[in-house]
Amino acid sequence: TAAPETRRFHLSLRRILPLLAGCFLFVGAGAWMILHASAAPSLAARYIIPVAGWLSILFFGTGAVALTVALLLRKRFPLVEVLPEGLKLHSILKPAKGYFFPWESIEAFSRVRIAGNDLLAVHTRSIDISLSCSDTPYTINDRVLDAAPGEVERSLEEHLAAYRTRSEREPAS
């Protein structure tokens, strides 16, 4: 049996656009607070409202920039690459840097719940990473990918099974 073909999963446009719209909404609200603070009846409100406005612009403006970059780079850098040789995981924050796991180092995949998120954990022979934080490169949040529910997990299991079948047929060296 030949190795399954390479699969690449990118950040979902359906997940990015609402977040980007929310960031722009809060940046606009921050600008509105700054522009209308001078009409505030109390002296404290004249100073507190602009600070809240600037903080909103700073925080959500940074988020808007980060999401715009992620939007522009989403097709260039897939977050998950399922290759015949192994699994490559990328971070949204560092899309060019990937973590590669050859199939011989992967034992299994399982669902774990970390910080309220249902994630797909990668278990390797050297490290059991099912209890890792969701920011580690060893878990996959497949809900943010441009894949149907269960598609990433099926692809991973299919590739791992194909690797095991190939390695059983090959003579030991």
Coordinates of N, CA and C in Angstrom, one line a residue:
T1 N 0.8 -1.2 0.0 CA 0.0 0.0 0.0 C 0.9 1.2 0.0
A2 N 0.6 2.2 -0.9 CA 1.4 3.4 -0.9 C 1.0 4.3 0.2
A3 N 1.9 5.2 0.5 CA 1.7 6.1 1.6 C 0.6 7.1 1.2
P4 N -0.3 7.5 2.2 CA -1.3 8.4 1.9 C -0.7 9.8 1.4
E5 N -1.5 10.5 0.7 CA -0.9 11.8 0.1 C -0.8 12.8 1.3
T6 N 0.0 13.8 1.0 CA 0.2 14.9 1.9 C -1.1 15.7 2.1
R7 N -1.4 16.1 3.3 CA -2.5 16.9 3.6 C -2.1 18.1 4.4
R8 N -2.6 19.3 4.0 CA -2.2 20.5 4.6 C -3.5 21.2 5.1
F9 N -3.5 21.6 6.4 CA -4.7 22.3 7.0 C -4.3 23.7 7.4
H10 N -5.0 24.6 6.9 CA -4.7 26.1 7.1 C -5.7 26.6 8.2
L11 N -5.4 27.8 8.7 CA -6.2 28.5 9.6 C -7.6 28.8 8.9
S12 N -8.7 28.6 9.5 CA -10.0 28.8 8.9 C -10.3 30.3 8.8
L13 N -10.7 30.7 7.6 CA -11.2 32.0 7.3 C -12.4 32.3 8.2
R14 N -13.3 31.3 8.4 CA -14.5 31.4 9.2 C -14.2 31.8 10.6
R15 N -13.0 31.4 11.1 CA -12.6 31.7 12.5 C -11.9 33.1 12.6
I16 N -11.2 33.5 11.5 CA -10.4 34.7 11.6 C -11.3 36.0 11.4
L17 N -12.2 35.9 10.4 CA -13.0 37.1 10.1 C -13.8 37.7 11.3
P18 N -14.6 36.9 12.0 CA -15.3 37.4 13.2 C -14.4 38.0 14.2
L19 N -13.2 37.4 14.5 CA -12.3 38.0 15.4 C -11.8 39.3 14.9
L20 N -11.4 39.4 13.6 CA -10.9 40.6 13.1 C -12.0 41.7 13.1
A21 N -13.2 41.4 12.8 CA -14.3 42.4 12.9 C -14.5 42.9 14.3
G22 N -14.4 42.0 15.3 CA -14.5 42.4 16.7 C -13.4 43.3 17.1
C23 N -12.2 43.0 16.6 CA -11.0 43.9 16.9 C -11.3 45.3 16.4
F24 N -11.7 45.4 15.1 CA -12.0 46.7 14.5 C -13.1 47.4 15.2
L25 N -14.1 46.7 15.7 CA -15.2 47.3 16.5 C -14.7 47.9 17.8
F26 N -13.9 47.2 18.5 CA -13.3 47.8 19.7 C -12.3 48.9 19.5
V27 N -11.6 48.9 18.4 CA -10.7 50.0 18.0 C -11.6 51.2 17.8
G28 N -12.7 51.0 17.1 CA -13.6 52.1 16.8 C -14.2 52.7 18.1
A29 N -14.6 51.8 19.0 CA -15.2 52.2 20.3 C -14.1 53.0 21.1
G30 N -12.9 52.6 21.0 CA -11.8 53.3 21.7 C -11.6 54.7 21.2
A31 N -11.6 54.8 19.8 CA -11.5 56.1 19.2 C -12.7 57.0 19.6
W32 N -13.9 56.4 19.6 CA -15.1 57.1 20.0 C -15.0 57.7 21.4
M33 N -14.5 56.8 22.3 CA -14.3 57.3 23.7 C -13.3 58.4 23.8
I34 N -12.2 58.4 23.1 CA -11.2 59.4 23.1 C -11.8 60.7 22.5
L35 N -12.5 60.6 21.4 CA -13.1 61.8 20.8 C -14.2 62.5 21.6
H36 N -15.0 61.7 22.4 CA -16.1 62.2 23.1 C -15.8 62.4 24.6
A37 N -14.6 62.2 25.0 CA -14.3 62.3 26.5 C -14.4 63.8 26.9
S38 N -14.1 64.7 26.0 CA -14.1 66.1 26.4 C -15.5 66.6 26.8
A39 N -16.6 65.9 26.4 CA -18.0 66.3 26.7 C -18.4 65.6 28.0
A40 N -17.6 64.8 28.7 CA -17.9 64.2 29.9 C -18.2 65.2 31.0
P41 N -19.2 65.0 31.8 CA -19.6 66.0 32.8 C -18.6 66.1 34.0
S42 N -17.9 65.0 34.3 CA -17.0 65.1 35.5 C -15.5 65.2 35.0
L43 N -14.7 65.7 35.8 CA -13.3 65.8 35.5 C -12.6 64.5 35.5
A44 N -13.0 63.5 36.4 CA -12.5 62.2 36.4 C -12.8 61.4 35.1
A45 N -14.0 61.6 34.6 CA -14.4 60.9 33.4 C -13.7 61.4 32.2
R46 N -13.3 62.7 32.2 CA -12.5 63.3 31.1 C -11.2 62.6 31.0
Y47 N -10.6 62.1 32.1 CA -9.3 61.5 32.1 C -9.4 60.0 32.0
I48 N -10.4 59.4 32.6 CA -10.5 57.9 32.7 C -11.0 57.4 31.3
I49 N -12.0 58.0 30.7 CA -12.5 57.5 29.5 C -11.4 57.5 28.4
P50 N -10.6 58.6 28.2 CA -9.6 58.5 27.2 C -8.5 57.4 27.4
V51 N -8.2 57.1 28.7 CA -7.3 56.0 29.0 C -7.9 54.7 28.6
A52 N -9.2 54.5 28.9 CA -9.8 53.3 28.5 C -9.9 53.2 27.0
G53 N -10.1 54.3 26.3 CA -10.1 54.3 24.8 C -8.7 54.0 24.3
W54 N -7.7 54.5 24.8 CA -6.3 54.2 24.3 C -5.9 52.8 24.6
L55 N -6.3 52.3 25.8 CA -6.1 50.9 26.1 C -6.8 49.9 25.1
S56 N -8.0 50.3 24.8 CA -8.8 49.5 23.8 C -8.2 49.5 22.4
I57 N -7.7 50.7 22.0 CA -7.1 50.8 20.7 C -5.8 50.0 20.7
L58 N -5.0 50.1 21.8 CA -3.7 49.4 21.9 C -3.9 47.9 21.8
F59 N -4.8 47.4 22.7 CA -5.0 46.0 22.8 C -5.6 45.4 21.6
F60 N -6.8 45.9 21.2 CA -7.5 45.4 20.0 C -6.8 45.8 18.7
G61 N -6.1 46.9 18.7 CA -5.4 47.2 17.5 C -4.2 46.2 17.2
T62 N -3.6 45.8 18.3 CA -2.5 44.8 18.2 C -3.1 43.5 17.7
G63 N -4.3 43.2 18.3 CA -5.0 41.9 17.8 C -5.3 42.0 16.4
A64 N -5.8 43.2 15.9 CA -6.2 43.4 14.5 C -5.0 43.2 13.6
V65 N -3.8 43.7 14.0 CA -2.6 43.6 13.2 C -2.2 42.1 13.1
A66 N -2.2 41.5 14.3 CA -1.8 40.0 14.3 C -2.8 39.2 13.5
L67 N -4.1 39.4 13.6 CA -5.0 38.7 12.8 C -4.9 39.0 11.3
T68 N -4.6 40.2 11.0 CA -4.5 40.6 9.6 C -3.2 39.8 9.0
V69 N -2.2 39.8 9.7 CA -1.0 39.0 9.3 C -1.3 37.6 9.1
A70 N -2.0 37.0 10.1 CA -2.4 35.6 10.0 C -3.3 35.4 8.8
L71 N -4.2 36.3 8.5 CA -5.1 36.2 7.4 C -4.3 36.2 6.1
L72 N -3.3 37.1 6.0 CA -2.5 37.2 4.8 C -1.6 36.0 4.6
L73 N -1.1 35.4 5.7 CA -0.2 34.3 5.6 C -0.9 32.9 5.7
R74 N -2.2 32.9 5.8 CA -2.8 31.6 6.1 C -2.7 30.6 5.0
K75 N -2.6 31.0 3.7 CA -2.4 30.0 2.7 C -1.0 29.6 2.4
R76 N -0.1 30.5 2.8 CA 1.3 30.3 2.6 C 1.9 29.3 3.7
F77 N 1.4 29.4 4.9 CA 1.9 28.6 6.0 C 0.7 27.8 6.6
P78 N 0.6 26.5 6.3 CA -0.4 25.7 6.9 C -0.1 25.5 8.4
L79 N -1.1 25.3 9.2 CA -0.8 25.1 10.6 C -0.5 23.6 10.9
V80 N -1.0 22.7 10.1 CA -0.8 21.3 10.2 C -0.5 20.7 8.9
E81 N 0.6 20.0 8.8 CA 1.0 19.3 7.6 C 1.1 17.8 7.9
V82 N 0.3 17.0 7.3 CA 0.4 15.5 7.5 C 1.1 15.0 6.2
L83 N 2.3 14.6 6.4 CA 3.2 14.2 5.4 C 3.4 12.7 5.4
P84 N 3.8 12.0 4.3 CA 4.1 10.6 4.4 C 5.3 10.3 5.3
E85 N 6.2 11.3 5.6 CA 7.3 11.1 6.4 C 7.0 11.3 7.9
G86 N 6.0 12.2 8.2 CA 5.7 12.5 9.5 C 4.7 13.6 9.6
L87 N 4.6 14.2 10.8 CA 3.6 15.3 11.1 C 4.4 16.6 11.4
K88 N 4.0 17.7 10.8 CA 4.6 18.9 11.0 C 3.6 19.9 11.5
L89 N 3.8 20.5 12.7 CA 2.9 21.4 13.3 C 3.6 22.8 13.3
H90 N 2.8 23.8 13.0 CA 3.2 25.2 13.0 C 2.4 26.0 14.0
S91 N 3.0 27.1 14.5 CA 2.3 28.0 15.4 C 1.8 29.2 14.6
I92 N 0.7 29.7 15.1 CA 0.1 30.9 14.4 C 1.1 32.1 14.6
L93 N 1.7 32.1 15.7 CA 2.7 33.2 16.0 C 4.0 33.1 15.2
K94 N 4.4 31.9 15.0 CA 5.7 31.7 14.2 C 5.4 30.7 13.1
P95 N 4.7 31.1 12.1 CA 4.2 30.2 11.0 C 5.4 29.5 10.3
A96 N 6.5 30.2 10.1 CA 7.6 29.6 9.3 C 8.3 28.6 10.1
K97 N 8.3 28.6 11.5 CA 8.9 27.6 12.3 C 8.0 26.5 12.5
G98 N 8.4 25.3 12.2 CA 7.5 24.1 12.4 C 8.2 23.1 13.3
Y99 N 7.4 22.3 13.9 CA 7.9 21.1 14.7 C 7.5 19.9 14.0
F100 N 8.6 19.1 13.7 CA 8.4 17.9 12.9 C 8.5 16.6 13.8
F101 N 7.5 15.7 13.6 CA 7.5 14.5 14.3 C 7.5 13.4 13.3
P102 N 8.5 12.6 13.2 CA 8.5 11.4 12.2 C 7.5 10.4 12.8
W103 N 6.9 9.7 11.8 CA 5.8 8.7 12.3 C 6.4 7.7 13.3
E104 N 7.7 7.3 13.2 CA 8.2 6.3 14.1 C 8.2 6.9 15.5
S105 N 8.2 8.2 15.7 CA 8.2 8.7 17.1 C 6.8 8.9 17.7
I106 N 5.8 8.7 16.8 CA 4.4 9.0 17.3 C 3.7 7.7 17.7
E107 N 3.2 7.6 18.9 CA 2.5 6.4 19.4 C 1.0 6.5 19.0
A108 N 0.4 7.7 19.3 CA -1.1 7.7 19.1 C -1.5 9.2 19.2
F109 N -2.8 9.4 18.9 CA -3.5 10.7 19.0 C -4.7 10.5 20.0
S110 N -5.0 11.5 20.7 CA -6.2 11.4 21.6 C -6.7 12.7 21.8
R111 N -8.0 12.8 22.3 CA -8.7 14.0 22.6 C -8.4 14.3 24.1
V112 N -8.0 15.6 24.3 CA -7.8 16.0 25.7 C -8.5 17.4 25.9
R113 N -8.9 17.6 27.1 CA -9.5 18.9 27.4 C -8.5 19.7 28.2
I114 N -8.1 20.9 27.7 CA -7.1 21.7 28.3 C -7.7 23.1 28.3
A115 N -7.9 23.7 29.5 CA -8.4 25.1 29.7 C -9.7 25.3 28.9
G116 N -10.6 24.3 29.0 CA -11.9 24.4 28.4 C -11.9 24.1 26.9
N117 N -10.8 23.8 26.3 CA -10.7 23.5 24.9 C -10.5 22.0 24.6
D118 N -11.3 21.5 23.6 CA -11.1 20.1 23.2 C -10.0 20.1 22.2
L119 N -8.9 19.5 22.5 CA -7.7 19.5 21.6 C -7.3 18.1 21.2
L120 N -6.6 18.0 20.1 CA -6.1 16.7 19.7 C -4.6 16.7 20.1
A121 N -4.3 15.7 21.0 CA -2.9 15.6 21.5 C -2.2 14.6 20.7
V122 N -0.9 14.9 20.6 CA 0.1 14.0 19.9 C 0.9 13.3 21.0
H123 N 0.9 12.0 21.0 CA 1.6 11.2 22.0 C 2.8 10.6 21.3
T124 N 4.0 11.0 21.8 CA 5.2 10.5 21.2 C 5.8 9.4 22.1
R125 N 6.8 8.6 21.5 CA 7.4 7.5 22.2 C 8.3 8.1 23.4
S126 N 8.9 9.2 23.2 CA 9.8 9.8 24.2 C 9.1 10.6 25.2
I127 N 8.0 11.3 24.9 CA 7.3 12.1 25.8 C 5.8 11.9 25.7
D128 N 5.2 11.8 26.8 CA 3.7 11.7 26.7 C 3.2 13.2 27.0
I129 N 2.7 13.8 25.9 CA 2.4 15.2 26.0 C 0.9 15.5 26.0
S130 N 0.2 14.5 26.4 CA -1.3 14.7 26.5 C -1.6 15.7 27.6
L131 N -0.8 15.9 28.6 CA -1.0 16.8 29.7 C -0.4 18.2 29.5
S132 N 0.1 18.5 28.2 CA 0.8 19.7 28.0 C -0.2 20.9 27.8
C133 N 0.3 22.1 27.9 CA -0.5 23.3 27.7 C -0.9 23.4 26.3
S134 N -2.0 24.1 26.1 CA -2.5 24.3 24.7 C -1.6 25.1 23.8
D135 N -0.7 25.8 24.4 CA 0.2 26.6 23.5 C 1.4 25.8 23.1
T136 N 1.6 24.6 23.6 CA 2.7 23.8 23.1 C 2.5 23.3 21.7
P137 N 3.5 23.0 21.0 CA 3.4 22.5 19.6 C 2.9 21.1 19.6
Y138 N 2.5 20.5 20.7 CA 2.1 19.1 20.7 C 0.6 18.8 20.7
T139 N -0.1 19.9 20.7 CA -1.6 19.8 20.7 C -2.1 20.5 19.4
I140 N -3.2 20.1 18.9 CA -3.8 20.7 17.7 C -5.2 21.1 18.0
N141 N -5.5 22.4 17.9 CA -6.9 22.8 18.0 C -7.5 22.8 16.6
D142 N -8.0 21.6 16.3 CA -8.6 21.4 14.9 C -9.8 22.2 14.6
R143 N -10.4 22.8 15.6 CA -11.6 23.6 15.4 C -11.3 24.9 14.6
V144 N -10.0 25.4 14.7 CA -9.6 26.6 14.0 C -9.1 26.3 12.6
L145 N -9.1 25.1 12.2 CA -8.5 24.7 10.8 C -9.6 24.7 9.8
D146 N -9.2 24.8 8.5 CA -10.2 24.7 7.4 C -10.5 23.3 7.0
A147 N -11.0 22.5 8.0 CA -11.3 21.1 7.8 C -12.7 20.8 8.4
A148 N -13.3 19.8 7.8 CA -14.6 19.3 8.4 C -14.3 18.7 9.8
P149 N -15.3 18.6 10.6 CA -15.1 18.0 11.9 C -14.6 16.6 11.8
G150 N -13.6 16.2 12.5 CA -13.0 14.9 12.5 C -12.0 14.6 11.3
E151 N -12.0 15.5 10.3 CA -11.1 15.3 9.2 C -9.6 15.2 9.5
V152 N -9.2 16.1 10.4 CA -7.8 16.1 10.8 C -7.4 14.8 11.5
E153 N -8.2 14.5 12.4 CA -8.0 13.2 13.2 C -8.0 12.0 12.3
R154 N -8.9 11.9 11.4 CA -9.0 10.8 10.4 C -7.7 10.8 9.6
S155 N -7.3 11.9 9.1 CA -6.1 12.0 8.3 C -4.8 11.5 9.1
L156 N -4.7 12.0 10.3 CA -3.6 11.6 11.2 C -3.6 10.1 11.4
E157 N -4.7 9.5 11.8 CA -4.9 8.1 12.0 C -4.6 7.3 10.8
E158 N -5.0 7.8 9.6 CA -4.8 7.1 8.4 C -3.3 7.0 8.0
H159 N -2.6 8.1 8.2 CA -1.2 8.2 7.9 C -0.4 7.3 8.9
L160 N -0.8 7.4 10.2 CA -0.1 6.6 11.2 C -0.3 5.1 10.9
A161 N -1.5 4.7 10.5 CA -1.8 3.3 10.2 C -1.0 2.8 9.0
A162 N -0.9 3.7 7.9 CA -0.1 3.4 6.7 C 1.3 3.3 7.0
Y163 N 1.9 4.1 7.9 CA 3.3 4.0 8.3 C 3.5 2.7 9.0
R164 N 2.6 2.3 9.9 CA 2.8 1.0 10.7 C 2.7 -0.2 9.8
T165 N 1.8 -0.1 8.8 CA 1.7 -1.2 7.8 C 3.0 -1.3 7.0
R166 N 3.5 -0.2 6.5 CA 4.8 -0.2 5.8 C 5.9 -0.7 6.6
S167 N 6.0 -0.3 7.8 CA 7.2 -0.7 8.7 C 7.1 -2.1 9.1
E168 N 5.9 -2.7 9.2 CA 5.8 -4.1 9.5 C 6.2 -5.0 8.3
R169 N 6.0 -4.5 7.1 CA 6.4 -5.3 5.9 C 7.9 -5.2 5.6
E170 N 8.5 -4.1 6.0 CA 9.9 -3.9 5.6 C 10.7 -4.7 6.6
P171 N 11.8 -5.4 6.1 CA 12.6 -6.2 6.9 C 13.4 -5.3 7.9
A172 N 13.7 -5.8 9.1 CA 14.5 -5.0 10.0 C 15.9 -5.0 9.6
S173 N 16.6 -3.8 9.7 CA 18.0 -3.7 9.3 C 18.9 -3.9 10.4

